[in-house]
C-alpha cells in the first residue's frame, strides 16, 4: 500500500517549496488543493466563478466541494501523495482518511512559524505561471525581474490573495481551525512538527528524518 504525507502550515510556511523537493527526490505526487481550485477558476465555469469569490476573500471553500475535487484528482492506491493545503480542518482530516485513503499509511507534517514572518514571506512571494517555481523578492529573487530562472518564461506573478489585508485574514482562518486538527493527528501519533523558520535545506532534512522515523 502507498504511503502519504499531509502538509499542514499557514500560507507562506514553505509547504510548496518542500513538496517540490520531496517530489524530485522521492517520487511523491504533489497535490495542492489551492492549485486545483485556481485551475477550476481558470476554466471560467460557474463553479470557477463561485470558487473565485471565496478565494479572493481568503475564506475556505466548503468541505463537500473539497472532497469531491480531491476524489476526482487523486489515485492514492497507485501513487504516494503529498497533500498540500488539505486538510484545513478536522472534518477534512477525517474525510481524507475515511473517503480517500481508506487505510493507507499517512503522516502529518506541521510547519510552525510566526505570523509576522509569514506576512513578510507572502507579500514578497512571486510564482512562475509556467513551471510553478517559487521566488521571494527579498531572500530568493529571480536573476532578472519578472523572468523565471528555471524555465526562462517571463511569467512571474503575485497571487491575488497574497496582498497584506487578505493574507492577514487567511492567517486568522488558518489559526482558528488548525489546533483541533493538530490535536487529532497528535493523538494518533502521526504528527511531525517542524520549525518552519529554518533555512529551506534544514527544514527539508527535518522532514525526511521525521517521515522516515515514523513509517
Ligand atoms: P493555498 O494555495 O493552499 O494557500 O489555498 C488558497 C485558497 O484556496 C485558500 O485561501 C482557500 O480559499 C482555498 N483552499 C485551498 N485548500 C482548501 C481546503 N482544503 N479547504 C477549503 N478551502 C481551501
mmCIF file of C-alpha atoms and ligand atoms in Angstrom:
data_model
loop_
_atom_site.group_PDB
_atom_site.id
_atom_site.type_symbol
_atom_site.label_atom_id
_atom_site.label_comp_id
_atom_site.label_asym_id
_atom_site.label_seq_id
_atom_site.Cartn_x
_atom_site.Cartn_y
_atom_site.Cartn_z
ATOM 1 C CA UNK A 1 0.000 0.000 0.000
ATOM 2 C CA UNK A 2 1.211 3.523 -0.802
ATOM 3 C CA UNK A 3 2.364 5.943 1.928
ATOM 4 C CA UNK A 4 1.174 9.530 2.026
ATOM 5 C CA UNK A 5 2.092 12.794 3.703
ATOM 6 C CA UNK A 6 -0.106 15.682 4.726
ATOM 7 C CA UNK A 7 1.486 19.138 4.892
ATOM 8 C CA UNK A 8 -0.110 21.441 7.439
ATOM 9 C CA UNK A 9 1.076 25.006 7.666
ATOM 10 C CA UNK A 10 -0.144 28.555 7.334
ATOM 11 C CA UNK A 11 0.030 30.131 3.883
ATOM 12 C CA UNK A 12 3.683 31.036 3.303
ATOM 13 C CA UNK A 13 5.121 28.457 5.702
ATOM 14 C CA UNK A 14 7.081 26.759 2.906
ATOM 15 C CA UNK A 15 4.839 23.802 2.084
ATOM 16 C CA UNK A 16 5.042 24.251 -1.682
ATOM 17 C CA UNK A 17 8.835 24.603 -1.721
ATOM 18 C CA UNK A 18 9.339 21.490 0.392
ATOM 19 C CA UNK A 19 6.784 19.496 -1.586
ATOM 20 C CA UNK A 20 8.720 20.152 -4.776
ATOM 21 C CA UNK A 21 11.904 18.798 -3.172
ATOM 22 C CA UNK A 22 10.241 15.635 -1.839
ATOM 23 C CA UNK A 23 8.673 15.088 -5.233
ATOM 24 C CA UNK A 24 12.000 15.333 -7.030
ATOM 25 C CA UNK A 25 13.890 13.103 -4.574
ATOM 26 C CA UNK A 26 11.296 10.500 -3.598
ATOM 27 C CA UNK A 27 8.745 10.455 -6.404
ATOM 28 C CA UNK A 28 5.793 11.745 -4.417
ATOM 29 C CA UNK A 29 2.965 13.365 -6.351
ATOM 30 C CA UNK A 30 2.251 16.898 -5.149
ATOM 31 C CA UNK A 31 -1.431 17.602 -4.751
ATOM 32 C CA UNK A 32 -2.119 21.225 -3.830
ATOM 33 C CA UNK A 33 -5.816 21.913 -3.317
ATOM 34 C CA UNK A 34 -5.163 25.641 -3.817
ATOM 35 C CA UNK A 35 -3.699 24.845 -7.254
ATOM 36 C CA UNK A 36 -6.685 22.630 -8.116
ATOM 37 C CA UNK A 37 -9.054 25.448 -7.184
ATOM 38 C CA UNK A 38 -7.094 28.017 -9.196
ATOM 39 C CA UNK A 39 -7.237 25.647 -12.173
ATOM 40 C CA UNK A 40 -11.015 25.467 -11.774
ATOM 41 C CA UNK A 41 -11.160 29.286 -11.755
ATOM 42 C CA UNK A 42 -9.107 29.343 -14.951
ATOM 43 C CA UNK A 43 -11.796 27.291 -16.730
ATOM 44 C CA UNK A 44 -14.253 30.206 -16.363
ATOM 45 C CA UNK A 45 -17.151 27.933 -15.415
ATOM 46 C CA UNK A 46 -19.965 28.870 -12.998
ATOM 47 C CA UNK A 47 -18.250 26.751 -10.389
ATOM 48 C CA UNK A 48 -14.984 28.579 -11.122
ATOM 49 C CA UNK A 49 -16.689 31.955 -10.555
ATOM 50 C CA UNK A 50 -18.114 30.772 -7.257
ATOM 51 C CA UNK A 51 -14.734 29.448 -6.140
ATOM 52 C CA UNK A 52 -13.010 32.705 -7.150
ATOM 53 C CA UNK A 53 -15.244 34.822 -4.939
ATOM 54 C CA UNK A 54 -14.352 32.605 -1.950
ATOM 55 C CA UNK A 55 -10.596 32.647 -2.655
ATOM 56 C CA UNK A 56 -10.469 36.389 -3.250
ATOM 57 C CA UNK A 57 -11.859 36.954 0.243
ATOM 58 C CA UNK A 58 -9.422 34.485 1.808
ATOM 59 C CA UNK A 59 -12.285 32.268 3.057
ATOM 60 C CA UNK A 60 -12.423 28.466 2.867
ATOM 61 C CA UNK A 61 -14.256 26.543 0.145
ATOM 62 C CA UNK A 62 -16.883 24.110 1.514
ATOM 63 C CA UNK A 63 -15.777 20.707 2.805
ATOM 64 C CA UNK A 64 -18.235 18.989 0.406
ATOM 65 C CA UNK A 65 -16.756 20.607 -2.681
ATOM 66 C CA UNK A 66 -13.214 19.975 -1.498
ATOM 67 C CA UNK A 67 -13.700 16.255 -1.015
ATOM 68 C CA UNK A 68 -15.277 15.960 -4.487
ATOM 69 C CA UNK A 69 -12.373 17.821 -6.018
ATOM 70 C CA UNK A 70 -9.882 15.626 -4.208
ATOM 71 C CA UNK A 71 -11.548 12.353 -5.184
ATOM 72 C CA UNK A 72 -11.641 13.468 -8.805
ATOM 73 C CA UNK A 73 -7.932 14.317 -8.813
ATOM 74 C CA UNK A 74 -6.052 11.603 -6.968
ATOM 75 C CA UNK A 75 -5.485 7.910 -7.066
ATOM 76 C CA UNK A 76 -3.914 7.016 -3.703
ATOM 77 C CA UNK A 77 -3.756 3.282 -4.309
ATOM 78 C CA UNK A 78 -1.405 3.883 -7.271
ATOM 79 C CA UNK A 79 0.641 6.938 -6.212
ATOM 80 C CA UNK A 80 2.113 8.345 -2.991
ATOM 81 C CA UNK A 81 0.837 11.871 -2.377
ATOM 82 C CA UNK A 82 1.836 14.982 -0.541
ATOM 83 C CA UNK A 83 -1.447 16.641 0.297
ATOM 84 C CA UNK A 84 -0.620 20.351 0.417
ATOM 85 C CA UNK A 85 -3.376 22.573 1.781
ATOM 86 C CA UNK A 86 -5.683 19.667 2.572
ATOM 87 C CA UNK A 87 -6.959 19.041 5.198
ATOM 88 C CA UNK A 88 -7.640 22.535 6.566
ATOM 89 C CA UNK A 89 -9.819 21.389 9.481
ATOM 90 C CA UNK A 90 -10.636 18.263 11.481
ATOM 91 C CA UNK A 91 -13.665 17.343 9.330
ATOM 92 C CA UNK A 92 -11.455 17.300 6.241
ATOM 93 C CA UNK A 93 -8.807 15.281 8.111
ATOM 94 C CA UNK A 94 -11.375 12.580 8.878
ATOM 95 C CA UNK A 95 -12.710 12.625 5.275
ATOM 96 C CA UNK A 96 -9.206 12.232 3.918
ATOM 97 C CA UNK A 97 -8.670 9.037 5.882
ATOM 98 C CA UNK A 98 -12.147 7.559 5.507
ATOM 99 C CA UNK A 99 -13.124 8.553 1.961
ATOM 100 C CA UNK A 100 -9.826 8.979 0.144
ATOM 101 C CA UNK A 101 -7.025 6.948 1.733
ATOM 102 C CA UNK A 102 -9.117 4.116 3.146
ATOM 103 C CA UNK A 103 -6.478 2.630 5.415
ATOM 104 C CA UNK A 104 -3.299 3.706 3.597
ATOM 105 C CA UNK A 105 -0.448 4.967 5.794
ATOM 106 C CA UNK A 106 -0.298 8.683 6.491
ATOM 107 C CA UNK A 107 1.975 11.127 8.301
ATOM 108 C CA UNK A 108 1.235 14.768 9.054
ATOM 109 C CA UNK A 109 3.982 17.396 8.918
ATOM 110 C CA UNK A 110 3.236 20.701 10.642
ATOM 111 C CA UNK A 111 5.315 23.755 9.631
ATOM 112 C CA UNK A 112 5.193 26.094 12.605
ATOM 113 C CA UNK A 113 6.083 29.750 12.021
ATOM 114 C CA UNK A 114 5.157 33.140 13.473
ATOM 115 C CA UNK A 115 2.658 35.340 11.643
ATOM 116 C CA UNK A 116 4.895 38.353 11.014
ATOM 117 C CA UNK A 117 7.380 36.198 9.156
ATOM 118 C CA UNK A 118 4.530 34.661 7.153
ATOM 119 C CA UNK A 119 3.144 38.046 6.107
ATOM 120 C CA UNK A 120 6.617 39.146 5.035
ATOM 121 C CA UNK A 121 7.145 35.963 3.032
ATOM 122 C CA UNK A 122 3.774 36.014 1.294
ATOM 123 C CA UNK A 123 3.843 39.682 0.384
ATOM 124 C CA UNK A 124 7.199 39.082 -1.332
ATOM 125 C CA UNK A 125 6.243 35.780 -2.968
ATOM 126 C CA UNK A 126 6.251 35.543 -6.745
ATOM 127 C CA UNK A 127 5.323 32.387 -8.668
ATOM 128 C CA UNK A 128 6.047 31.269 -12.216
ATOM 129 C CA UNK A 129 2.833 30.780 -14.196
ATOM 130 C CA UNK A 130 4.585 28.289 -16.474
ATOM 131 C CA UNK A 131 6.501 25.932 -14.144
ATOM 132 C CA UNK A 132 5.258 26.915 -10.646
ATOM 133 C CA UNK A 133 8.750 27.785 -9.325
ATOM 134 C CA UNK A 134 8.532 29.964 -6.228
ATOM 135 C CA UNK A 135 10.608 33.100 -5.587
ATOM 136 C CA UNK A 136 10.921 35.640 -2.794
ATOM 137 C CA UNK A 137 11.798 39.165 -3.863
ATOM 138 C CA UNK A 138 13.978 39.639 -0.759
ATOM 139 C CA UNK A 139 15.513 36.254 0.055
ATOM 140 C CA UNK A 140 15.399 34.408 -3.279
ATOM 141 C CA UNK A 141 14.856 36.878 -6.127
ATOM 142 C CA UNK A 142 14.977 35.856 -9.792
ATOM 143 C CA UNK A 143 18.178 36.910 -11.605
ATOM 144 C CA UNK A 144 16.098 39.173 -13.900
ATOM 145 C CA UNK A 145 12.918 40.854 -12.680
ATOM 146 C CA UNK A 146 9.779 39.019 -13.809
ATOM 147 C CA UNK A 147 11.670 36.181 -15.507
ATOM 148 C CA UNK A 148 11.811 32.625 -14.161
ATOM 149 C CA UNK A 149 15.373 31.303 -13.618
ATOM 150 C CA UNK A 150 14.154 27.722 -14.048
ATOM 151 C CA UNK A 151 12.217 27.829 -17.320
ATOM 152 C CA UNK A 152 13.105 31.265 -18.720
ATOM 153 C CA UNK A 153 9.470 32.360 -19.103
ATOM 154 C CA UNK A 154 8.555 35.991 -18.469
ATOM 155 C CA UNK A 155 5.769 34.742 -16.264
ATOM 156 C CA UNK A 156 6.374 35.634 -12.615
ATOM 157 C CA UNK A 157 3.231 36.875 -10.896
ATOM 158 C CA UNK A 158 1.833 37.731 -7.485
ATOM 159 C CA UNK A 159 -1.252 35.809 -6.364
ATOM 160 C CA UNK A 160 -4.421 37.902 -5.890
ATOM 161 C CA UNK A 161 -4.668 36.695 -2.299
ATOM 162 C CA UNK A 162 -1.019 37.493 -1.477
ATOM 163 C CA UNK A 163 -1.793 41.117 -0.564
ATOM 164 C CA UNK A 164 -1.405 42.070 3.080
ATOM 165 C CA UNK A 165 -5.070 42.531 4.055
ATOM 166 C CA UNK A 166 -6.125 39.195 2.557
ATOM 167 C CA UNK A 167 -3.002 37.494 3.920
ATOM 168 C CA UNK A 168 -3.902 38.538 7.481
ATOM 169 C CA UNK A 169 -7.440 37.262 7.011
ATOM 170 C CA UNK A 170 -6.172 33.916 5.633
ATOM 171 C CA UNK A 171 -3.881 33.559 8.645
ATOM 172 C CA UNK A 172 -6.816 34.182 11.009
ATOM 173 C CA UNK A 173 -8.858 31.497 9.204
ATOM 174 C CA UNK A 174 -5.919 29.115 9.387
ATOM 175 C CA UNK A 175 -5.306 29.541 13.119
ATOM 176 C CA UNK A 176 -8.985 29.205 14.011
ATOM 177 C CA UNK A 177 -9.148 25.702 12.526
ATOM 178 C CA UNK A 178 -5.700 24.250 12.871
ATOM 179 C CA UNK A 179 -5.467 23.474 16.613
ATOM 180 C CA UNK A 180 -8.188 20.802 16.592
ATOM 181 C CA UNK A 181 -6.640 19.200 13.528
ATOM 182 C CA UNK A 182 -3.160 19.107 15.082
ATOM 183 C CA UNK A 183 -4.583 17.552 18.253
ATOM 184 C CA UNK A 184 -6.317 14.950 16.111
ATOM 185 C CA UNK A 185 -3.071 13.899 14.375
ATOM 186 C CA UNK A 186 -1.034 14.158 17.559
ATOM 187 C CA UNK A 187 -3.390 11.832 19.467
ATOM 188 C CA UNK A 188 -2.973 9.279 16.685
ATOM 189 C CA UNK A 189 0.841 9.554 16.891
ATOM 190 C CA UNK A 190 1.054 10.789 13.291
ATOM 191 C CA UNK A 191 2.279 14.356 13.840
ATOM 192 C CA UNK A 192 5.762 15.651 12.997
ATOM 193 C CA UNK A 193 6.319 19.295 13.987
ATOM 194 C CA UNK A 194 8.938 21.279 12.087
ATOM 195 C CA UNK A 195 10.381 24.730 12.805
ATOM 196 C CA UNK A 196 9.418 26.446 9.542
ATOM 197 C CA UNK A 197 11.666 29.449 10.219
ATOM 198 C CA UNK A 198 14.827 27.468 9.469
ATOM 199 C CA UNK A 199 16.574 27.547 6.077
ATOM 200 C CA UNK A 200 14.999 25.507 3.265
ATOM 201 C CA UNK A 201 17.581 22.712 3.407
ATOM 202 C CA UNK A 202 17.421 22.380 7.213
ATOM 203 C CA UNK A 203 13.620 22.164 7.089
ATOM 204 C CA UNK A 204 13.917 19.511 4.401
ATOM 205 C CA UNK A 205 16.313 17.365 6.457
ATOM 206 C CA UNK A 206 13.942 17.517 9.434
ATOM 207 C CA UNK A 207 11.031 16.429 7.260
ATOM 208 C CA UNK A 208 12.927 13.465 5.847
ATOM 209 C CA UNK A 209 14.134 12.373 9.291
ATOM 210 C CA UNK A 210 10.601 12.744 10.670
ATOM 211 C CA UNK A 211 8.910 10.862 7.882
ATOM 212 C CA UNK A 212 11.421 8.018 7.771
ATOM 213 C CA UNK A 213 11.414 7.608 11.535
ATOM 214 C CA UNK A 214 7.668 7.449 11.656
ATOM 215 C CA UNK A 215 6.838 4.964 8.917
HETATM 216 P P1 LIG B 1 -3.472 27.778 -0.801
HETATM 217 O O1 LIG B 1 -2.943 27.808 -2.192
HETATM 218 O O2 LIG B 1 -3.291 26.428 -0.114
HETATM 219 O O3 LIG B 1 -2.981 28.919 0.062
HETATM 220 O O4 LIG B 1 -5.059 27.948 -0.925
HETATM 221 C C1 LIG B 1 -5.623 29.119 -1.481
HETATM 222 C C2 LIG B 1 -7.100 29.203 -1.115
HETATM 223 O O5 LIG B 1 -7.792 28.057 -1.637
HETATM 224 C C3 LIG B 1 -7.420 29.200 0.374
HETATM 225 O O6 LIG B 1 -7.325 30.508 0.929
HETATM 226 C C4 LIG B 1 -8.861 28.687 0.366
HETATM 227 O O7 LIG B 1 -9.757 29.693 -0.047
HETATM 228 C C5 LIG B 1 -8.830 27.652 -0.735
HETATM 229 N N1 LIG B 1 -8.498 26.297 -0.259
HETATM 230 C C6 LIG B 1 -7.368 25.573 -0.527
HETATM 231 N N2 LIG B 1 -7.392 24.375 0.076
HETATM 232 C C7 LIG B 1 -8.572 24.327 0.756
HETATM 233 C C8 LIG B 1 -9.191 23.359 1.606
HETATM 234 N N3 LIG B 1 -8.596 22.195 1.907
HETATM 235 N N4 LIG B 1 -10.417 23.651 2.113
HETATM 236 C C9 LIG B 1 -11.035 24.809 1.833
HETATM 237 N N5 LIG B 1 -10.506 25.785 1.057
HETATM 238 C C10 LIG B 1 -9.287 25.552 0.526
#
